[in-house]
Coordinates of C-alpha atoms and ligand atoms in Angstrom, one line a residue:
Chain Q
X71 CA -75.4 252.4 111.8
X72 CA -72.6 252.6 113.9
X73 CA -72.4 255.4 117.2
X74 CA -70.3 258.7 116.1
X75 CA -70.6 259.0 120.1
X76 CA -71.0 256.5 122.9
X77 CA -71.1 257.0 127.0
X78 CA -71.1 254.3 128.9
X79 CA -72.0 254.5 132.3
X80 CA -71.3 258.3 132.7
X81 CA -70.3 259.6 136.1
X82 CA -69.7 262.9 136.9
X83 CA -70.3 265.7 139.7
X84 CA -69.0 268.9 141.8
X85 CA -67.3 268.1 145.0
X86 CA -69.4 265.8 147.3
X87 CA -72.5 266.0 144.9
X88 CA -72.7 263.2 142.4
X89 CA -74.7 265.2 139.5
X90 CA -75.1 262.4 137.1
X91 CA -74.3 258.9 137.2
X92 CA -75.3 255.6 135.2
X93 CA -75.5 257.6 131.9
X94 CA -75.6 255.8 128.8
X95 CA -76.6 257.3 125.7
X96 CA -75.8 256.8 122.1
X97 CA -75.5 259.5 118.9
X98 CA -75.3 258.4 115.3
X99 CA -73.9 260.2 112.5
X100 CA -76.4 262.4 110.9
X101 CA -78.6 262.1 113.9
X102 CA -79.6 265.3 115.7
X103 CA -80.2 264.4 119.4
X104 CA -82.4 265.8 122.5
X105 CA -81.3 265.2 126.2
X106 CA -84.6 266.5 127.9
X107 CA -85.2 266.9 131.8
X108 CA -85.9 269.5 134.0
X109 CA -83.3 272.5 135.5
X110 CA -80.9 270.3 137.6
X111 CA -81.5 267.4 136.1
X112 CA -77.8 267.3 135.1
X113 CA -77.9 268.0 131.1
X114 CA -75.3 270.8 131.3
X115 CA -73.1 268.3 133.4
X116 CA -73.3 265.7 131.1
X117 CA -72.2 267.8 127.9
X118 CA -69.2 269.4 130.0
X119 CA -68.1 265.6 130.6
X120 CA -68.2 265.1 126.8
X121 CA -66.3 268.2 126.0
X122 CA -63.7 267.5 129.2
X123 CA -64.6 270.7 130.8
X124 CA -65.5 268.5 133.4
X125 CA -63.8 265.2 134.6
X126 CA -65.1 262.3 134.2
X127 CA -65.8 260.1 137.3
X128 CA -66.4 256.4 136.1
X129 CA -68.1 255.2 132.8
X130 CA -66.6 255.9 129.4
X131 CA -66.5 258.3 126.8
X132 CA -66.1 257.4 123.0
X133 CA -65.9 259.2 120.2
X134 CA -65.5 258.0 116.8
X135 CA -64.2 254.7 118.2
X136 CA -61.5 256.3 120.5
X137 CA -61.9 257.1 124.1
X138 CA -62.6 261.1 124.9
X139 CA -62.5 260.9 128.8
X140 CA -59.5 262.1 130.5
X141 CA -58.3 264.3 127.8
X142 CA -58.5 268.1 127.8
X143 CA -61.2 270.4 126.5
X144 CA -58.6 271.7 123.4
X145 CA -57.6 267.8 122.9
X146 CA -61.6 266.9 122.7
X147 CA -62.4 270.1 120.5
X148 CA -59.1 269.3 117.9
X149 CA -60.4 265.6 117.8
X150 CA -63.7 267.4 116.4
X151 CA -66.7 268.1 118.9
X152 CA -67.7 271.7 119.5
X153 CA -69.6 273.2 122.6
X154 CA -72.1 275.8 122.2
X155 CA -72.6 276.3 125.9
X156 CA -75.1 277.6 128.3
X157 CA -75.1 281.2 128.4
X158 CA -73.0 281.5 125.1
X159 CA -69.8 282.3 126.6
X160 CA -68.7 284.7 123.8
X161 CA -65.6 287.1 124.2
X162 CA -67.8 290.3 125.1
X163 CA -65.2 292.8 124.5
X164 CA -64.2 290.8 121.1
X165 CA -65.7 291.7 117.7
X166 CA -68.2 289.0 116.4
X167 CA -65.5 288.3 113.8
X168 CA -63.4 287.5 116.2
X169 CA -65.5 285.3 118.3
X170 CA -65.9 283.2 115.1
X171 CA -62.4 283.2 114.1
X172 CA -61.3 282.1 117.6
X173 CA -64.2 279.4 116.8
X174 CA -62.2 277.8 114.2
X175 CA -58.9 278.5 115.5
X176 CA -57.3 275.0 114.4
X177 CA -58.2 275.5 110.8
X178 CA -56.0 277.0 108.1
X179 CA -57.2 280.5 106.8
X180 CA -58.5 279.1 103.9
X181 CA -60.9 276.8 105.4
X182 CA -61.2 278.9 108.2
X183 CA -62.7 281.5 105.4
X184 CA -64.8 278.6 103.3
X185 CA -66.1 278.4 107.2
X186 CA -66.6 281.7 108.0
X187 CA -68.4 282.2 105.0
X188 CA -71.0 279.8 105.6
X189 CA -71.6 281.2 108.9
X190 CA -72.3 284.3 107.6
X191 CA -75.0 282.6 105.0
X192 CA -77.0 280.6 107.7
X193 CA -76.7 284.2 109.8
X194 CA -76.7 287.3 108.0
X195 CA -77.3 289.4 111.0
X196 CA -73.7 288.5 111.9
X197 CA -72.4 289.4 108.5
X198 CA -73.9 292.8 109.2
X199 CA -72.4 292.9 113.0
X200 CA -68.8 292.0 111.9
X201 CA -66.9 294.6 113.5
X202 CA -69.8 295.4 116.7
X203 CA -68.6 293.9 119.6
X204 CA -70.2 291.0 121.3
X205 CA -71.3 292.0 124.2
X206 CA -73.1 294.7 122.6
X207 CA -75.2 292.1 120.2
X208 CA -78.9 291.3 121.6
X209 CA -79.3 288.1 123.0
X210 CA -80.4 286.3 120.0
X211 CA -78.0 287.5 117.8
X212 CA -75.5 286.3 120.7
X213 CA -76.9 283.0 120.5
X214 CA -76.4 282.8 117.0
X215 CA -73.0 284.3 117.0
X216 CA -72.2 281.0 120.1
X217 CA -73.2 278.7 117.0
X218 CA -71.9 280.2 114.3
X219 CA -68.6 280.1 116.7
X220 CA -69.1 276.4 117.0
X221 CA -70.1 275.7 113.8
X222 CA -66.3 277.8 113.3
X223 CA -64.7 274.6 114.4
X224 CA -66.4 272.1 111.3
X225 CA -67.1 269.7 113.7
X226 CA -68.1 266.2 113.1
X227 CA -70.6 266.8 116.3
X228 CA -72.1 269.8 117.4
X229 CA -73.2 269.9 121.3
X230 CA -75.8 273.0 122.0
X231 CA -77.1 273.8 125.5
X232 CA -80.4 275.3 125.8
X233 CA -80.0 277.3 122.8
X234 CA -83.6 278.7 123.5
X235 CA -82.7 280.3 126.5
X236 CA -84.1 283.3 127.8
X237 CA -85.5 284.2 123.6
X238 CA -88.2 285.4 122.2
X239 CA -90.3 283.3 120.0
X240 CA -89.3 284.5 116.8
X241 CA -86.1 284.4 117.3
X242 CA -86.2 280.4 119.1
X243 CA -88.1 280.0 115.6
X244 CA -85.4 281.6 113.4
X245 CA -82.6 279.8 115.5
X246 CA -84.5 276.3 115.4
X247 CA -84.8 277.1 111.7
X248 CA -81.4 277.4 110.9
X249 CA -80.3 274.6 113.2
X250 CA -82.6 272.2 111.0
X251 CA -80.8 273.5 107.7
X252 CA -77.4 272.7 109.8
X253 CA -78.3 269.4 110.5
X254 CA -80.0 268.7 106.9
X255 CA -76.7 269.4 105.7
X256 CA -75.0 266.6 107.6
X257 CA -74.0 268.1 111.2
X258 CA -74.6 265.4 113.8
X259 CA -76.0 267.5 116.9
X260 CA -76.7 266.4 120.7
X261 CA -79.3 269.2 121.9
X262 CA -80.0 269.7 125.3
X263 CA -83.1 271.6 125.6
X264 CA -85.9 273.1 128.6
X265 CA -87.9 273.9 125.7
X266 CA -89.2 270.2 124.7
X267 CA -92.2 270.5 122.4
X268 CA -88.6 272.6 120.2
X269 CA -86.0 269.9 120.9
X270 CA -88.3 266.4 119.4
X271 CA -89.2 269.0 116.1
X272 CA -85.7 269.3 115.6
X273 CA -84.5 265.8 117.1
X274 CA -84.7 262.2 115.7
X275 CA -84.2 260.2 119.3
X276 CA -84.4 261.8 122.6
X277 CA -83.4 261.0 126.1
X278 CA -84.6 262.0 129.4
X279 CA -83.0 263.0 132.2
X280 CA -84.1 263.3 135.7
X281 CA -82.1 263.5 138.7
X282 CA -78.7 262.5 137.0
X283 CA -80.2 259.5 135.7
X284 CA -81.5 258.4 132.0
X285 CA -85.3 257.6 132.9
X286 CA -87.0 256.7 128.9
X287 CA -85.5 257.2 125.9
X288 CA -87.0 256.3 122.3
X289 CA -87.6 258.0 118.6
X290 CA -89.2 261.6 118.3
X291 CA -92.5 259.6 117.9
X292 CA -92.8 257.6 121.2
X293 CA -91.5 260.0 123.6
X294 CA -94.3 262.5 122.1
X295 CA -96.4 259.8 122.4
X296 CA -95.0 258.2 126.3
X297 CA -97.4 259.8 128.7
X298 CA -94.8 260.4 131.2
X299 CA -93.3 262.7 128.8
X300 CA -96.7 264.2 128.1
X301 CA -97.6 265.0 131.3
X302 CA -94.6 265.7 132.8
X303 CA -92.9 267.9 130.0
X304 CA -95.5 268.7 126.8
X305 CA -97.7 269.8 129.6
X306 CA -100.7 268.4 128.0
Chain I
X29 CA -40.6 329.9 140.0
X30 CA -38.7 329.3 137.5
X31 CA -40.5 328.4 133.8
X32 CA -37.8 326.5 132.3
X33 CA -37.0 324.6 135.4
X34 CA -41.1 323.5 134.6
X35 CA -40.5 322.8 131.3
X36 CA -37.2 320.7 132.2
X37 CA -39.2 318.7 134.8
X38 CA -42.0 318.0 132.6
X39 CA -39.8 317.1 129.5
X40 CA -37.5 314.8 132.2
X41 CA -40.7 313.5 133.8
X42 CA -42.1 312.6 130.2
X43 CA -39.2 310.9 128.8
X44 CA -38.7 308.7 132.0
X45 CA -42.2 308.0 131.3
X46 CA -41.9 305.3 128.7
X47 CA -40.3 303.3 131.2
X48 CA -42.6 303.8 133.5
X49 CA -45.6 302.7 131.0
X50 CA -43.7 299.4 130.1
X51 CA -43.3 298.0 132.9
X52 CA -47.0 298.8 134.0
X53 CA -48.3 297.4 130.9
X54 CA -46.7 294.3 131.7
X55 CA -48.4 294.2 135.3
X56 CA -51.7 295.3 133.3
X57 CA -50.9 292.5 131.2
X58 CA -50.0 289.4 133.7
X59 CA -53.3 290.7 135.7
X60 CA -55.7 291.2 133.0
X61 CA -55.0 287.6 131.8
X62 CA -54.8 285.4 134.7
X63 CA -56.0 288.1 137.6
X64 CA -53.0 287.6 139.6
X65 CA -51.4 290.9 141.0
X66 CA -47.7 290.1 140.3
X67 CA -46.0 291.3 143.5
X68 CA -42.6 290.2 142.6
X69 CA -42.9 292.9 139.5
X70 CA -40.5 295.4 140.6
X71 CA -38.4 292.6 141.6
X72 CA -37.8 291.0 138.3
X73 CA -37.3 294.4 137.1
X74 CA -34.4 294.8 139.6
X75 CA -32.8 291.2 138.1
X76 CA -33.4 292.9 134.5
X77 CA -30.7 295.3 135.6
X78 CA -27.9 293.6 137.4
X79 CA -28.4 291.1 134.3
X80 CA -27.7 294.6 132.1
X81 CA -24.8 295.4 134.8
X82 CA -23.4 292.1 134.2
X83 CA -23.6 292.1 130.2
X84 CA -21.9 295.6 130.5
X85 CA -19.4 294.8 132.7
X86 CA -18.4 291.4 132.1
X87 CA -18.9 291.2 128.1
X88 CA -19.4 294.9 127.6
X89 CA -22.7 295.4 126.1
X90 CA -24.2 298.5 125.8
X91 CA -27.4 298.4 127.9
X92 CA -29.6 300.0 124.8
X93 CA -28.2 296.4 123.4
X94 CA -28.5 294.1 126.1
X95 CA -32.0 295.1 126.6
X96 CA -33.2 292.0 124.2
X97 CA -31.3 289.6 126.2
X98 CA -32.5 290.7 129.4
X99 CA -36.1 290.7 128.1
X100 CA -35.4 286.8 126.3
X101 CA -34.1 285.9 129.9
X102 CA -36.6 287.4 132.0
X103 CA -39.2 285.9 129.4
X104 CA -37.7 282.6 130.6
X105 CA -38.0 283.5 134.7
X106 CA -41.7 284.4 133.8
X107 CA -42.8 281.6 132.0
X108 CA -40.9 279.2 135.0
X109 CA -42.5 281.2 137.7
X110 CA -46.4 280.7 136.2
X111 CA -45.3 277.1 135.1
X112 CA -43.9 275.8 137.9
X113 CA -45.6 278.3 140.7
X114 CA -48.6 280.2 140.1
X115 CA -50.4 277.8 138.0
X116 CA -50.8 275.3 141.2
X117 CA -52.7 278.2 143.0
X118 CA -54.7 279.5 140.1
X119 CA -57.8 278.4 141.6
X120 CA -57.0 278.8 145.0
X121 CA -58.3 281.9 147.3
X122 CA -56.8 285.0 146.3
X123 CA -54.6 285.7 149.8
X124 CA -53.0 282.1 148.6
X125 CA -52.1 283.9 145.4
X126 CA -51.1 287.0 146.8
X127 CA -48.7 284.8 149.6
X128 CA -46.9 282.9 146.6
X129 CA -46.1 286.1 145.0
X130 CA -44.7 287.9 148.2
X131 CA -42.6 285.0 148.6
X132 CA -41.1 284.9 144.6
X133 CA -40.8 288.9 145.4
X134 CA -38.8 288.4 148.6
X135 CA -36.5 285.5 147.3
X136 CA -35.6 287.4 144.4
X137 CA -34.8 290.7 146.1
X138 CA -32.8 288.2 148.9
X139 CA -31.0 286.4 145.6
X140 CA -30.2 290.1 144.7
X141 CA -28.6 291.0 147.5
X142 CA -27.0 288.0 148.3
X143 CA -25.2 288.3 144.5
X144 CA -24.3 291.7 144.0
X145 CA -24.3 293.0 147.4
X146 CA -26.8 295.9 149.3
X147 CA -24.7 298.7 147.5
X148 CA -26.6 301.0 144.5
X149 CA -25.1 300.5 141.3
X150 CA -25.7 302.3 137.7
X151 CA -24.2 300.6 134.8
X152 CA -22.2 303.3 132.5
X153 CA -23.0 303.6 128.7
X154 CA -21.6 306.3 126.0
X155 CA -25.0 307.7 125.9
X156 CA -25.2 308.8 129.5
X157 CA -23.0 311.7 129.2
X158 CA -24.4 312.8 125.8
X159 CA -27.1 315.8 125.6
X160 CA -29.0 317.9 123.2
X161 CA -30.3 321.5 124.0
X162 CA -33.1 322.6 122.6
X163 CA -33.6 326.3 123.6
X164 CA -33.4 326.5 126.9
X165 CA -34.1 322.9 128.1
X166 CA -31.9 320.2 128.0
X167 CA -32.8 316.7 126.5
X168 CA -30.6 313.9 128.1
X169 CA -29.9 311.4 125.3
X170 CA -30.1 308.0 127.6
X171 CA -33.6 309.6 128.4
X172 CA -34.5 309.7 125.0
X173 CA -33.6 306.8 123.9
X174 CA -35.2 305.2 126.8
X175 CA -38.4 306.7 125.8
X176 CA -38.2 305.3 122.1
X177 CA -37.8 302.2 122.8
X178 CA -40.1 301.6 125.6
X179 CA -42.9 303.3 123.8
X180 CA -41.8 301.0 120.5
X181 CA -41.9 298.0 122.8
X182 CA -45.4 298.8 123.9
X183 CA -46.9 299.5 120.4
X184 CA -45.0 295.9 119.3
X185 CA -46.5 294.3 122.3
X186 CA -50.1 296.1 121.6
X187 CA -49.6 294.5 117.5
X188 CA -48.6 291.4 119.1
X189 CA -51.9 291.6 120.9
X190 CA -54.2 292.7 118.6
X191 CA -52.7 291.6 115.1
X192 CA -51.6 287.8 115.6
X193 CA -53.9 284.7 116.1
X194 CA -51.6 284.0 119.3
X195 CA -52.3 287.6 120.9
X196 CA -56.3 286.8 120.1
X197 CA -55.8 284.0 122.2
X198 CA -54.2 285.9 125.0
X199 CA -57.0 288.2 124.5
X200 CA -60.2 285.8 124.6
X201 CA -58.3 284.0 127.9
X202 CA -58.3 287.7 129.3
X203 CA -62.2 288.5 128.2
X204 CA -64.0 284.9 129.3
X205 CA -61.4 282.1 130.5
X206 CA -64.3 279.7 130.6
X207 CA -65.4 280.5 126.9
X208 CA -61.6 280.5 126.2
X209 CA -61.4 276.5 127.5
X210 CA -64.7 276.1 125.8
X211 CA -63.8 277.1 122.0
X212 CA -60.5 274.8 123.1
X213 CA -58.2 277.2 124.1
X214 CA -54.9 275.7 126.0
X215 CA -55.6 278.4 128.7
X216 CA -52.5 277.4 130.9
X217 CA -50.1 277.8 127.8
X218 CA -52.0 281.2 127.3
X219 CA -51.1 282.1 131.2
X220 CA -47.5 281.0 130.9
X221 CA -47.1 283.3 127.5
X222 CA -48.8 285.9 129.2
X223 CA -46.7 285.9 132.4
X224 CA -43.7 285.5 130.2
X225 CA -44.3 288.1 127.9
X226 CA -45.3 290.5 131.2
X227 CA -42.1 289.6 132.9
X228 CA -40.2 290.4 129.5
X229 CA -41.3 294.3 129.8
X230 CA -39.5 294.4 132.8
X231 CA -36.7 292.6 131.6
X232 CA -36.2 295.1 128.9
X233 CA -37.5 298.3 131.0
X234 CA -34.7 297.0 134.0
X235 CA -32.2 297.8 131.0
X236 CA -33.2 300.4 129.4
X237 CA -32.8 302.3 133.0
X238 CA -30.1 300.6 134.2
X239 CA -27.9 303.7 132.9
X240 CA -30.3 306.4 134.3
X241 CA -31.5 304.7 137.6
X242 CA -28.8 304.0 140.4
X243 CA -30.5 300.7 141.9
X244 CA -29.9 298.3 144.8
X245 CA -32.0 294.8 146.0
X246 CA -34.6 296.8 147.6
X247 CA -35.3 299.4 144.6
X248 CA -37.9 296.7 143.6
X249 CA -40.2 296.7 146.2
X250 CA -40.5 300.5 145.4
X251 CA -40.7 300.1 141.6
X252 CA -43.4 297.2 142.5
X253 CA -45.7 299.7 144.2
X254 CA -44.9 302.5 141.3
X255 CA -46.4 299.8 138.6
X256 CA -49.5 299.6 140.7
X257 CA -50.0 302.4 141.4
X258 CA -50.0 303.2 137.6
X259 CA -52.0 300.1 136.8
X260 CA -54.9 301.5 139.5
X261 CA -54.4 304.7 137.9
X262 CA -54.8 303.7 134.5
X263 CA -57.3 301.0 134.9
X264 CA -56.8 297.3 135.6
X265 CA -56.6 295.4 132.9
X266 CA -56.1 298.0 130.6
X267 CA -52.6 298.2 128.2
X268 CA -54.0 302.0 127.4
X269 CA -54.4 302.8 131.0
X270 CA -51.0 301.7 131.7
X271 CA -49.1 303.4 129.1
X272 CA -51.1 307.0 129.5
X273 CA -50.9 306.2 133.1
X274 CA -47.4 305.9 133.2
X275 CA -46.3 308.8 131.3
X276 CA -49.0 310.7 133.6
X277 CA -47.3 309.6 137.0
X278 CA -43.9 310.2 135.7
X279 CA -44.4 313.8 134.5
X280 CA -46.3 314.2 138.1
X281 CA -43.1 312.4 139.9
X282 CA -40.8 314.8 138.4
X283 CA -42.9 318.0 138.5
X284 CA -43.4 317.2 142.2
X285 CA -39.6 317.1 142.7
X286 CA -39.4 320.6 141.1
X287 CA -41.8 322.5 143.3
X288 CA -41.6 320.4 146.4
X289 CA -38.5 318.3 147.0
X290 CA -37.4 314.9 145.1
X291 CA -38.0 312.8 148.1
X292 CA -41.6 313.8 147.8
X293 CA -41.9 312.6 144.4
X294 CA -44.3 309.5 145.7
X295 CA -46.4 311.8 147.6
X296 CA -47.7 313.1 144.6
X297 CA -47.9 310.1 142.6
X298 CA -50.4 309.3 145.6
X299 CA -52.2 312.0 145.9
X300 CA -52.7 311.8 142.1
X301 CA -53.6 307.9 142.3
X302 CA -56.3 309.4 145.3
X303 CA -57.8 312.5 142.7
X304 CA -58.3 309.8 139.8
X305 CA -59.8 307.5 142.1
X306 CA -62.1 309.8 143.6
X307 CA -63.9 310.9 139.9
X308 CA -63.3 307.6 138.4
X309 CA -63.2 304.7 140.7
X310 CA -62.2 302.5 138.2
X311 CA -58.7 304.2 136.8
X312 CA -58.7 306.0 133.4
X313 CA -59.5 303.5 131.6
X314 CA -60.5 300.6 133.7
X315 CA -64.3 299.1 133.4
X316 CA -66.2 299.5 136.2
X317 CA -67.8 295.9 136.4
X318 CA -66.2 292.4 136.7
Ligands
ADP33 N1 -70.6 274.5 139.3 C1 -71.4 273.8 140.1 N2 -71.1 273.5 141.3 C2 -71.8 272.8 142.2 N3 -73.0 272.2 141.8 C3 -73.4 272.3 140.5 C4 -72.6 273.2 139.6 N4 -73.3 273.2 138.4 C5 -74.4 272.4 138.6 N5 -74.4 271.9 139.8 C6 -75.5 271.0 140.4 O1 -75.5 269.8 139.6 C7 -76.8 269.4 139.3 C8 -77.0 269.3 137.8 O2 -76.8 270.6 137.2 P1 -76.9 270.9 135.7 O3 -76.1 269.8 135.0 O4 -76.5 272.3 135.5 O5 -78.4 270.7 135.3 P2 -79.2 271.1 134.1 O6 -78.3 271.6 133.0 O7 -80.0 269.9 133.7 O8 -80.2 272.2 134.5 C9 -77.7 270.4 140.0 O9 -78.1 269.9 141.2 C10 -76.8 271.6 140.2 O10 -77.2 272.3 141.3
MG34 MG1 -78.2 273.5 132.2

């Protein structure tokens, strides 16, 4: 099957600090996707790369076939990869409707509707928020409302950071849930994720970061089974 | 003291007001967006007059007219000033922001002066003579006028705003820049609207007074410090703020010159910026965080 997204040698960093370097990593459509290290490792760097929130140094970008780095965050976004990023990064003065409608800014009304309707099925708590404002939304129902603004977007690849952040159990199970149904539809997803034992439920192939750099990588089964990632991330 | 002489002040006060409102909202505006204090403000608003002055007296259009094209032209100086200016110091410290805009504030009042000379001018229209008595106060048509069209421009800008899919944008830039680049948002073409569009409501507001205010080059620093002074009053940020706050400073201005004397009109628009600060630190309106 061919790569819906390719990086090749991905550099990137902030100022003097090189925060990841050497990155190569592969996504195939349909495939949902966990980048797994510990905090620092460099996950959030390397999905800001991808969405060109944050240049890219040396190595290459590809998307579909075409290459992704050097161009702009709106460029990368229209060409059809949305960023669900760390900490949400909603509009807190903004209704939830309109965090979702900015979501899917480039579609028409119609399919921005056909979208917005299916957001509201895979999250009926946001249905029922509509008009509340989101920074007034708890934080799992602002986590879902930074998907469902994603998902706004019908992109062809969905990047989520640490979606599990700072949640309570139910609601990581709820959110994990609906992300499953997401990606049982169709949505290829890259997931980077602290919470490992959630990420390889959800994910086909993984990849593991440490220190900026791609240390393993393999299929849901042998990174459960490496005892690296045992030890150093299942914590058995 | 003398109740209608009250009553005239406050009526005089209110209806200078809507110019007073516009031109903050469009500081509130430019700073909300982008968080740069546009210290040429009053200065652009002097330009929006001797453009008015020149339409009257060189193709003889009514002010109450030429406001459009004053606002379409100072649109233009806005969107040139962010493009080619402020947008290389948008990330910079803010003392490098607030150098660049001193400068654009002190080349266009020198531009002014060096053009039209350091004399006051007014530019005449038919409605500057005309009045309407209503009991024992006077309302002073140009006044009127004024006020209806600032206050319509302000409730266009506020639908603008709130109503279209390009004011949401200017809107999300204003709430979480970072989330605005992240949902792909061309944040820079949102900045250069926004300073535009903030540039315009003095454009039009230099106009609409242009008939009611005598003004030279320096009337802008002074207008400049009026606008923030609303703004602080009214809360920064906030397009509410600015248009209650400057109705509130206006009526204060003018009531001030009716029991003091006129050239004390700034010390109580002070003293009234000092007694809103003191129970609410943030203006009117403002939010106290971020
Ligand atoms: N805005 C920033 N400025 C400077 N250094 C940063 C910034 N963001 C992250 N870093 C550094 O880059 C490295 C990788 O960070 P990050 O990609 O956020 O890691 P992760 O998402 O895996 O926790 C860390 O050493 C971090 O301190
Ligand atoms: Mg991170």
């Amino acid at each position: 099957m061919s790569a819906l997204l390719r990086l090749d040698g991905l550099e990137a960093g902030y100022g003097d600090l090189t925060a990841v370097s050497g990155v190569s990593l592969e996504v195939r459509r349909g495939e949902a996707v966990a980048l797994i290290g510990a905090n620092g490792a460099g996950k959030t760097t390397t999905l800001r790369a991808i969405s060109g929130l944050l240049p890219v140094r040396a190595g290459r970008i590809e998307f579909e076939g075409a290459r992704l780095d050097g161009l702009g965050p709106a460029q990368i976004v229209a060409r059809g990869i949305a960023h669900v990023p760390e900490g949400r990064q909603l509009f807190p003065t903004m209704t939830v409707r309109d965090n979702l409608e900015l979501g899917g800014r480039a579609a028409d009304r119609r399919h921005r509707d056909d979208a917005l309707e299916l957001v509201f099925a895979l999250f009926p708590r946001l249905h029922e928020r509509e008009r509340q404002l989101a920074g007034t939304l708890s934080g799992g129902e602002q986590q879902m409302c930074a998907i469902g603004r994603g998902l706004m977007a019908r992109p062809r690849l969905l990047l989520l950071d640490e979606p599990s952040l700072g949640l309570a159990p139910v609601t990581v199970k709820l959110i994990f849930d609906t992300l499953q149904r997401v990606n049982g539809d169709g949505m290829t997803m890259m997931l980077v994720e602290q919470n490992v034992p959630r990420a390889l439920q959800l994910s086909h192939r993984g990849y593991v970061l440490e220190n900026g750099r791609i240390v393993l990588e393999g299929t849901r089964e042998s990174l459960r089974a490496s005892p690296h990632v045992k030890q150093a991330y299942l914590g058995l | 003291m003398d109740l209608t002489l009250v009553l005239q002040g406050l009526l005089s006060g209110l209806l200078f007001g809507g110019v007073y409102s516009l031109m903050a909202v469009g500081l509130t505006l430019i700073f909300g967006v982008m968080r740069v204090v546009n210290f040429a403000h009053g200065d652009m608003m002097v330009w929006g007059m001797y453009l008015s002055y020149l339409l009257a007296t060189r193709a003889g259009i009514d002010p109450y007219l030429s406001f459009v094209v004053c606002a379409a032209a100072l649109f233009a100086l806005g969107l040139l000033v962010q493009h080619g200016l402020v947008d290389r110091v948008i990330d910079a410290p803010h003392e490098m922001q607030i150098l660049l805009m001193l400068g654009v504030a002190l080349v266009l009042e020198n531009l002014a002066l060096v053009a039209f000379g350091p004399e006051p001018t007014r530019v005449r229209s038919p409605l500057g003579a005309a009045t309407l008595w209503l009991g024992p106060v006077f309302v002073d048509i140009a006044r009127l006028v004024t006020f209806v069209v600032a206050v319509l421009l302000t409730a266009a800008l506020s639908l603008f705003l709130y109503r279209t899919d390009l004011g949401r944008t200017i809107r999300a830039a204003a709430d979480n820049t970072y989330g605005a680049l992240v949902v792909g948002i061309d944040v820079r073409r949102v900045y250069a609207v926004a300073f535009g569009v903030g540039a315009a409501c003095v454009g039009a507001a230099g106009a609409l007074v242009s008939s009611i205010l005598p003004f030279q080059p320096p009337t802008g620093l002074s207008l400049s410090v009026t606008s923030f002074n609303i703004v602080i009053i009214g809360g920064m940020g906030s397009l509410l703020g600015a248009l209650i706050g400057g109705l509130l400073v206006s009526v204060a201005e003018s009531l001030g010159a009716v029991f003091l004397k006129p050239s004390l009109k700034e010390l109580v628009s002070f003293s009234l910026l000092i007694v809103i600060l003191l129970f609410r630190p943030a203006g009117l309106f403002g939010k106290r965080t971020s």
